[in-house]
Amino acid sequence: MVNVVGIGGGIGASRLWLTLNEALDEATPGLPSPLTLVVNTGDDLWAHGVRVCPDLDTTLYALSGRQDVERGWGTKGETWRCMETLRELGNDVWFNLGDTDLATHLLRTSWLRDGVGLAEVTRRLAAGMGLRCRVLPATEQPVGTQLLCTDGERRSYQEFLVRDAAAPRVHEVTYAGISASRPAPGVLDALAAADLVVLGPSNPVASLGPVLAVPGMREALRDVRCPVVAVTPTVSRVPFEDPGEARRADSRQRLMESRGISATATGAAELIRDVCDVFVLDTADAQEADAIRALGPEVLVTPTLAHGGRVPRSLADAVLDTVNAGRPVRGAAIGGVRR
């Protein structure tokens, strides 16, 4: 059985995890799931009096079949009576929580206030939703992605993305509380036991960046004795038709440019070159392959775009095949330290 650890967050990663989880379930019928997901918590926030973990929730909803595939977030068949009532009472509602979604946050908030750690809270929610795989927060300590915009205002990532529609230009991105954080229980053990680590197609600054910034995480990834495969978070040469996808692309571009990096697959690869052995590039962007190889990783070219809320099965199979393909692990080749 191949132990797989997925790292990232957001809608793009959840689409890969869904297909990857199905492939692994088919390969291990009746056995414990070999998949562990380490999910970004930099988006977490208090909203309407409850603790919301957007990337954890997106992951849980996608894998349990509850996700609204058209929106890419929240639950399908949702109603909005609570938000409607808040507006009627004069509340400025910019962050919408559906009635079913709200139940998740109420339960999480109750457990957290009882002193239960976020990893255990997430385990309980995953079990309640019938998940076989393990879902872990990257850290249990509060961290927050903060954006200093060129208008002088400092925003949380959700304020930037949801309230302000990713419109402001970003000067600087920081992760508040990150220096005091540590990997959540189970994260380092999962990496140590991994036969494959997958960096999901997540916003490299907002969704993958906070995970890799947790003290000890980048070092642990450099030390793993298995392939680390990253799936491109962007396909530059295919236009976006869905408004939500376009907004997320705008966000990705503004955040990457704030780091002085182009919002391309090559730019994404540059941000993770020290922890990546294989970079999966979409066929539409195949012309970037040589530039990415020059950064260090091998390049695998295959279709990556999602349809109907999930990526192609061929992508999941290609990622899993890297374990058996004899691809070199740069960490093992140079004394266990990627560079």
Tab-separated table of C-alpha atoms in Angstrom:
chain	number	residue	atom	x	y	z
A	1	MET	CA	0.000	0.000	0.000
A	2	VAL	CA	1.332	3.432	-0.988
A	3	ASN	CA	1.043	6.111	1.691
A	4	VAL	CA	0.214	9.444	0.069
A	5	VAL	CA	0.319	12.870	1.717
A	6	GLY	CA	-1.389	15.770	-0.045
A	7	ILE	CA	-0.577	19.353	0.952
A	8	GLY	CA	-2.427	22.545	0.058
A	9	GLY	CA	-5.876	24.044	0.217
A	10	GLY	CA	-8.634	25.694	-1.709
A	11	ILE	CA	-10.885	24.652	-4.545
A	12	GLY	CA	-8.134	23.581	-6.946
A	13	ALA	CA	-6.557	21.202	-4.468
A	14	SER	CA	-9.931	19.753	-3.434
A	15	ARG	CA	-10.618	18.772	-7.048
A	16	LEU	CA	-7.374	16.824	-7.167
A	17	TRP	CA	-7.921	15.253	-3.745
A	18	LEU	CA	-11.354	14.014	-4.828
A	19	THR	CA	-10.009	12.159	-7.855
A	20	LEU	CA	-6.883	10.978	-6.040
A	21	ASN	CA	-8.978	9.684	-3.138
A	22	GLU	CA	-11.221	7.721	-5.504
A	23	ALA	CA	-8.204	6.152	-7.220
A	24	LEU	CA	-6.670	5.117	-3.890
A	25	ASP	CA	-9.985	3.786	-2.565
A	26	GLU	CA	-10.298	1.574	-5.636
A	27	ALA	CA	-6.778	0.262	-5.065
A	28	THR	CA	-7.326	-0.476	-1.351
A	29	PRO	CA	-10.881	-1.863	-0.955
A	30	GLY	CA	-11.715	-2.692	2.636
A	31	LEU	CA	-8.418	-1.311	3.924
A	32	PRO	CA	-7.684	1.898	5.829
A	33	SER	CA	-7.225	4.789	3.442
A	34	PRO	CA	-3.570	5.494	2.587
A	35	LEU	CA	-4.324	9.196	1.985
A	36	THR	CA	-3.539	11.983	4.450
A	37	LEU	CA	-4.323	15.590	3.550
A	38	VAL	CA	-2.536	18.504	5.235
A	39	VAL	CA	-4.679	21.580	4.707
A	40	ASN	CA	-4.007	25.309	4.831
A	41	THR	CA	-5.395	27.245	7.801
A	42	GLY	CA	-4.162	30.704	6.808
A	43	ASP	CA	-7.668	31.638	5.603
A	44	ASP	CA	-9.346	30.751	8.918
A	45	LEU	CA	-11.455	33.507	10.415
A	46	TRP	CA	-14.199	34.408	12.851
A	47	ALA	CA	-17.414	35.288	11.017
A	48	HIS	CA	-20.839	35.846	12.563
A	49	GLY	CA	-19.542	34.524	15.871
A	50	VAL	CA	-18.299	31.166	14.579
A	51	ARG	CA	-14.900	29.807	13.571
A	52	VAL	CA	-14.701	29.210	9.840
A	53	CYS	CA	-11.909	27.179	8.217
A	54	PRO	CA	-12.531	27.725	4.484
A	55	ASP	CA	-9.917	25.353	3.082
A	56	LEU	CA	-10.635	22.575	5.578
A	57	ASP	CA	-14.351	22.914	4.865
A	58	THR	CA	-13.823	22.873	1.099
A	59	THR	CA	-11.786	19.687	1.484
A	60	LEU	CA	-14.351	17.988	3.724
A	61	TYR	CA	-17.286	18.946	1.527
A	62	ALA	CA	-15.576	17.866	-1.696
A	63	LEU	CA	-14.548	14.448	-0.385
A	64	SER	CA	-17.921	13.773	1.247
A	65	GLY	CA	-19.934	14.712	-1.840
A	66	ARG	CA	-21.520	17.702	-0.113
A	67	GLN	CA	-19.779	20.425	-2.105
A	68	ASP	CA	-21.653	22.787	-4.395
A	69	VAL	CA	-19.663	21.987	-7.527
A	70	GLU	CA	-20.892	25.000	-9.502
A	71	ARG	CA	-19.775	27.521	-6.876
A	72	GLY	CA	-16.772	25.456	-5.827
A	73	TRP	CA	-17.409	26.212	-2.142
A	74	GLY	CA	-20.123	25.587	0.417
A	75	THR	CA	-22.693	22.810	0.250
A	76	LYS	CA	-25.093	21.872	-2.518
A	77	GLY	CA	-28.806	22.549	-2.117
A	78	GLU	CA	-27.958	25.337	0.312
A	79	THR	CA	-30.432	27.800	1.815
A	80	TRP	CA	-29.610	31.260	3.170
A	81	ARG	CA	-32.245	32.138	5.763
A	82	CYS	CA	-29.698	32.975	8.460
A	83	MET	CA	-27.806	35.443	6.235
A	84	GLU	CA	-31.076	36.959	5.021
A	85	THR	CA	-32.162	37.496	8.612
A	86	LEU	CA	-28.815	39.038	9.548
A	87	ARG	CA	-29.235	41.545	6.736
A	88	GLU	CA	-32.795	42.294	7.832
A	89	LEU	CA	-31.409	43.074	11.284
A	90	GLY	CA	-28.946	45.570	9.820
A	91	ASN	CA	-25.797	43.436	9.730
A	92	ASP	CA	-23.260	44.156	6.988
A	93	VAL	CA	-22.941	40.648	5.558
A	94	TRP	CA	-20.071	40.260	3.097
A	95	PHE	CA	-19.065	36.720	4.081
A	96	ASN	CA	-21.959	34.373	3.372
A	97	LEU	CA	-22.498	31.147	5.286
A	98	GLY	CA	-25.314	28.894	4.134
A	99	ASP	CA	-27.606	27.308	6.696
A	100	THR	CA	-26.144	23.803	6.264
A	101	ASP	CA	-22.614	25.164	6.175
A	102	LEU	CA	-23.318	27.077	9.373
A	103	ALA	CA	-23.975	23.812	11.210
A	104	THR	CA	-20.366	22.758	10.560
A	105	HIS	CA	-19.038	26.013	11.988
A	106	LEU	CA	-21.321	25.916	15.028
A	107	LEU	CA	-20.096	22.444	15.919
A	108	ARG	CA	-16.456	23.342	15.318
A	109	THR	CA	-16.767	26.470	17.452
A	110	SER	CA	-18.397	24.547	20.289
A	111	TRP	CA	-15.641	21.933	20.344
A	112	LEU	CA	-12.866	24.521	20.128
A	113	ARG	CA	-14.367	26.431	23.054
A	114	ASP	CA	-14.428	23.168	25.002
A	115	GLY	CA	-10.644	22.965	24.528
A	116	VAL	CA	-10.559	20.374	21.750
A	117	GLY	CA	-7.640	20.881	19.339
A	118	LEU	CA	-8.314	21.700	15.702
A	119	ALA	CA	-6.846	18.379	14.513
A	120	GLU	CA	-9.289	16.401	16.665
A	121	VAL	CA	-12.148	18.722	15.708
A	122	THR	CA	-11.371	18.093	12.042
A	123	ARG	CA	-11.164	14.334	12.633
A	124	ARG	CA	-14.617	14.369	14.208
A	125	LEU	CA	-16.092	16.380	11.353
A	126	ALA	CA	-14.483	14.096	8.765
A	127	ALA	CA	-15.821	11.018	10.545
A	128	GLY	CA	-19.282	12.554	10.722
A	129	MET	CA	-19.180	13.134	6.970
A	130	GLY	CA	-18.106	9.547	6.287
A	131	LEU	CA	-14.574	10.189	5.054
A	132	ARG	CA	-12.104	7.301	4.978
A	133	CYS	CA	-9.004	9.417	4.434
A	134	ARG	CA	-7.363	11.515	7.121
A	135	VAL	CA	-7.676	15.310	6.980
A	136	LEU	CA	-5.320	17.390	9.136
A	137	PRO	CA	-4.920	21.129	9.615
A	138	ALA	CA	-1.390	22.288	8.849
A	139	THR	CA	-1.205	23.751	12.359
A	140	GLU	CA	-3.455	24.144	15.383
A	141	GLN	CA	-2.100	27.574	16.283
A	142	PRO	CA	-3.993	30.552	14.815
A	143	VAL	CA	-2.263	31.919	11.719
A	144	GLY	CA	-3.588	34.401	9.211
A	145	THR	CA	-2.628	35.440	5.700
A	146	GLN	CA	-2.420	39.244	5.764
A	147	LEU	CA	-2.199	41.458	2.696
A	148	LEU	CA	-0.834	44.989	2.761
A	149	CYS	CA	-2.371	46.591	-0.308
A	150	THR	CA	-1.137	49.591	-2.252
A	151	ASP	CA	-4.064	51.655	-0.939
A	152	GLY	CA	-2.457	51.375	2.513
A	153	GLU	CA	-5.101	49.045	3.962
A	154	ARG	CA	-4.149	45.734	5.543
A	155	ARG	CA	-6.661	43.005	4.724
A	156	SER	CA	-7.157	39.381	5.627
A	157	TYR	CA	-7.141	37.080	2.621
A	158	GLN	CA	-10.907	36.548	2.780
A	159	GLU	CA	-11.526	40.298	2.942
A	160	PHE	CA	-9.355	40.688	-0.148
A	161	LEU	CA	-10.855	37.767	-2.084
A	162	VAL	CA	-14.515	37.851	-1.059
A	163	ARG	CA	-15.346	41.351	0.149
A	164	ASP	CA	-13.126	43.214	-2.311
A	165	ALA	CA	-13.279	40.726	-5.214
A	166	ALA	CA	-9.452	40.494	-5.449
A	167	ALA	CA	-9.425	44.014	-6.904
A	168	PRO	CA	-6.803	45.827	-4.753
A	169	ARG	CA	-3.182	45.640	-5.796
A	170	VAL	CA	-1.050	43.848	-3.222
A	171	HIS	CA	2.229	45.231	-1.914
A	172	GLU	CA	3.166	42.575	0.641
A	173	VAL	CA	1.885	39.247	1.988
A	174	THR	CA	2.685	38.046	5.504
A	175	TYR	CA	1.490	35.181	7.685
A	176	ALA	CA	0.481	36.522	11.088
A	177	GLY	CA	1.277	34.183	13.971
A	178	ILE	CA	3.343	31.827	11.830
A	179	SER	CA	6.531	32.033	13.926
A	180	ALA	CA	4.649	30.736	16.979
A	181	SER	CA	3.011	27.888	15.072
A	182	ARG	CA	4.090	24.279	14.731
A	183	PRO	CA	2.858	21.370	12.617
A	184	ALA	CA	-0.403	19.907	13.883
A	185	PRO	CA	-0.325	16.499	15.581
A	186	GLY	CA	0.121	13.781	12.978
A	187	VAL	CA	1.558	15.958	10.218
A	188	LEU	CA	5.260	15.178	10.626
A	189	ASP	CA	4.545	11.491	11.265
A	190	ALA	CA	2.538	11.325	8.045
A	191	LEU	CA	5.399	12.884	6.084
A	192	ALA	CA	7.926	10.509	7.626
A	193	ALA	CA	5.814	7.514	6.545
A	194	ALA	CA	4.971	8.842	3.070
A	195	ASP	CA	5.734	7.012	-0.163
A	196	LEU	CA	4.577	10.043	-2.127
A	197	VAL	CA	3.969	13.702	-1.267
A	198	VAL	CA	1.715	15.759	-3.527
A	199	LEU	CA	1.647	19.554	-3.475
A	200	GLY	CA	-1.839	20.357	-4.723
A	201	PRO	CA	-2.835	22.910	-7.369
A	202	SER	CA	-3.315	25.622	-4.771
A	203	ASN	CA	-2.658	29.351	-4.804
A	204	PRO	CA	1.109	29.198	-4.128
A	205	VAL	CA	1.073	32.258	-1.852
A	206	ALA	CA	-2.319	32.087	-0.112
A	207	SER	CA	-2.993	28.346	0.159
A	208	LEU	CA	0.328	26.525	-0.123
A	209	GLY	CA	2.544	29.287	1.254
A	210	PRO	CA	1.122	29.319	4.810
A	211	VAL	CA	1.546	25.548	5.103
A	212	LEU	CA	5.171	25.636	3.988
A	213	ALA	CA	5.827	28.609	6.296
A	214	VAL	CA	4.904	26.657	9.437
A	215	PRO	CA	8.253	26.156	11.224
A	216	GLY	CA	9.597	22.700	10.448
A	217	MET	CA	7.399	22.007	7.422
A	218	ARG	CA	9.789	23.004	4.665
A	219	GLU	CA	12.620	21.161	6.412
A	220	ALA	CA	10.465	18.049	6.745
A	221	LEU	CA	9.666	18.151	3.030
A	222	ARG	CA	13.326	18.493	2.130
A	223	ASP	CA	14.080	15.433	4.253
A	224	VAL	CA	11.406	13.025	2.979
A	225	ARG	CA	12.784	9.966	1.199
A	226	CYS	CA	10.064	9.828	-1.437
A	227	PRO	CA	9.074	11.837	-4.510
A	228	VAL	CA	7.519	15.260	-3.920
A	229	VAL	CA	5.231	16.000	-6.859
A	230	ALA	CA	3.664	19.426	-7.420
A	231	VAL	CA	0.663	19.973	-9.684
A	232	THR	CA	0.513	23.331	-11.433
A	233	PRO	CA	-1.996	25.752	-9.901
A	234	THR	CA	-2.372	27.741	-13.108
A	235	VAL	CA	-2.895	27.210	-16.816
A	236	SER	CA	-1.926	30.492	-18.439
A	237	ARG	CA	-2.973	29.742	-21.989
A	238	VAL	CA	-6.601	28.757	-21.371
A	239	PRO	CA	-9.101	31.600	-20.772
A	240	PHE	CA	-11.414	31.524	-17.759
A	241	GLU	CA	-15.139	31.472	-18.488
A	242	ASP	CA	-16.407	31.073	-14.916
A	243	PRO	CA	-16.427	34.335	-12.889
A	244	GLY	CA	-15.303	32.530	-9.743
A	245	GLU	CA	-12.334	31.007	-11.539
A	246	ALA	CA	-11.470	34.413	-12.983
A	247	ARG	CA	-11.535	36.005	-9.531
A	248	ARG	CA	-9.303	33.284	-8.094
A	249	ALA	CA	-6.924	33.778	-11.029
A	250	ASP	CA	-6.831	37.523	-10.328
A	251	SER	CA	-6.026	36.778	-6.694
A	252	ARG	CA	-3.257	34.383	-7.647
A	253	GLN	CA	-1.763	36.923	-10.041
A	254	ARG	CA	-1.783	39.787	-7.532
A	255	LEU	CA	-0.247	37.694	-4.768
A	256	MET	CA	2.450	36.160	-6.955
A	257	GLU	CA	3.364	39.534	-8.415
A	258	SER	CA	3.731	40.898	-4.869
A	259	ARG	CA	6.556	38.358	-4.511
A	260	GLY	CA	8.131	39.486	-7.760
A	261	ILE	CA	7.089	36.250	-9.465
A	262	SER	CA	5.150	35.892	-12.710
A	263	ALA	CA	1.674	34.352	-12.367
A	264	THR	CA	2.611	31.355	-14.501
A	265	ALA	CA	3.426	27.718	-13.942
A	266	THR	CA	7.102	28.678	-14.054
A	267	GLY	CA	6.514	31.263	-11.338
A	268	ALA	CA	4.719	28.701	-9.186
A	269	ALA	CA	7.570	26.232	-9.656
A	270	GLU	CA	10.095	28.869	-8.613
A	271	LEU	CA	8.367	29.289	-5.236
A	272	ILE	CA	8.676	25.568	-4.413
A	273	ARG	CA	11.856	24.605	-6.246
A	274	ASP	CA	13.586	23.634	-2.987
A	275	VAL	CA	10.985	20.998	-2.066
A	276	CYS	CA	9.815	19.677	-5.450
A	277	ASP	CA	11.123	16.694	-7.428
A	278	VAL	CA	8.500	16.547	-10.193
A	279	PHE	CA	6.343	19.410	-11.475
A	280	VAL	CA	3.159	18.484	-13.339
A	281	LEU	CA	2.522	20.974	-16.144
A	282	ASP	CA	-0.668	21.271	-18.180
A	283	THR	CA	-0.423	20.402	-21.855
A	284	ALA	CA	-1.556	23.931	-22.780
A	285	ASP	CA	1.552	25.338	-21.091
A	286	ALA	CA	4.000	22.721	-22.365
A	287	GLN	CA	6.266	25.453	-23.748
A	288	GLU	CA	7.221	26.319	-20.141
A	289	ALA	CA	8.720	22.865	-19.536
A	290	ASP	CA	12.342	23.818	-20.239
A	291	ALA	CA	12.183	26.865	-17.963
A	292	ILE	CA	10.835	24.729	-15.120
A	293	ARG	CA	13.454	22.022	-15.649
A	294	ALA	CA	16.093	24.738	-15.376
A	295	LEU	CA	14.828	25.386	-11.835
A	296	GLY	CA	15.553	21.774	-10.833
A	297	PRO	CA	12.380	19.639	-10.926
A	298	GLU	CA	11.595	17.081	-13.570
A	299	VAL	CA	8.539	17.989	-15.632
A	300	LEU	CA	5.538	15.817	-16.408
A	301	VAL	CA	3.127	17.191	-19.028
A	302	THR	CA	-0.507	16.058	-18.902
A	303	PRO	CA	-4.018	17.592	-18.887
A	304	THR	CA	-4.784	19.106	-15.473
A	305	LEU	CA	-7.933	21.210	-15.904
A	306	ALA	CA	-10.949	20.169	-13.837
A	307	HIS	CA	-14.351	19.359	-15.297
A	308	GLY	CA	-17.463	18.828	-13.206
A	309	GLY	CA	-15.647	19.546	-9.960
A	310	ARG	CA	-12.811	17.071	-10.395
A	311	VAL	CA	-9.571	16.746	-12.318
A	312	PRO	CA	-9.102	14.036	-14.967
A	313	ARG	CA	-8.469	10.542	-13.648
A	314	SER	CA	-5.429	10.474	-15.921
A	315	LEU	CA	-3.871	13.233	-13.784
A	316	ALA	CA	-4.327	11.271	-10.554
A	317	ASP	CA	-2.924	8.152	-12.227
A	318	ALA	CA	0.083	10.082	-13.553
A	319	VAL	CA	0.810	11.488	-10.093
A	320	LEU	CA	0.547	8.057	-8.463
A	321	ASP	CA	2.717	6.501	-11.173
A	322	THR	CA	5.661	8.671	-10.113
A	323	VAL	CA	6.152	6.268	-7.193
A	324	ASN	CA	6.804	3.348	-9.548
A	325	ALA	CA	8.381	5.215	-12.448
A	326	GLY	CA	11.869	5.256	-10.966
A	327	ARG	CA	11.969	9.036	-10.932
A	328	PRO	CA	14.935	10.327	-8.939
A	329	VAL	CA	14.354	11.848	-5.540
A	330	ARG	CA	16.681	14.809	-5.348
A	331	GLY	CA	16.712	14.740	-1.543
A	332	ALA	CA	17.966	11.166	-1.531
A	333	ALA	CA	20.488	11.907	-4.250
A	334	ILE	CA	22.170	14.746	-2.378
A	335	GLY	CA	22.165	13.548	1.191
A	336	GLY	CA	18.508	14.061	2.015
A	337	VAL	CA	18.466	17.810	1.404
A	338	ARG	CA	16.620	19.260	-1.571
A	339	ARG	CA	17.829	22.589	-2.845
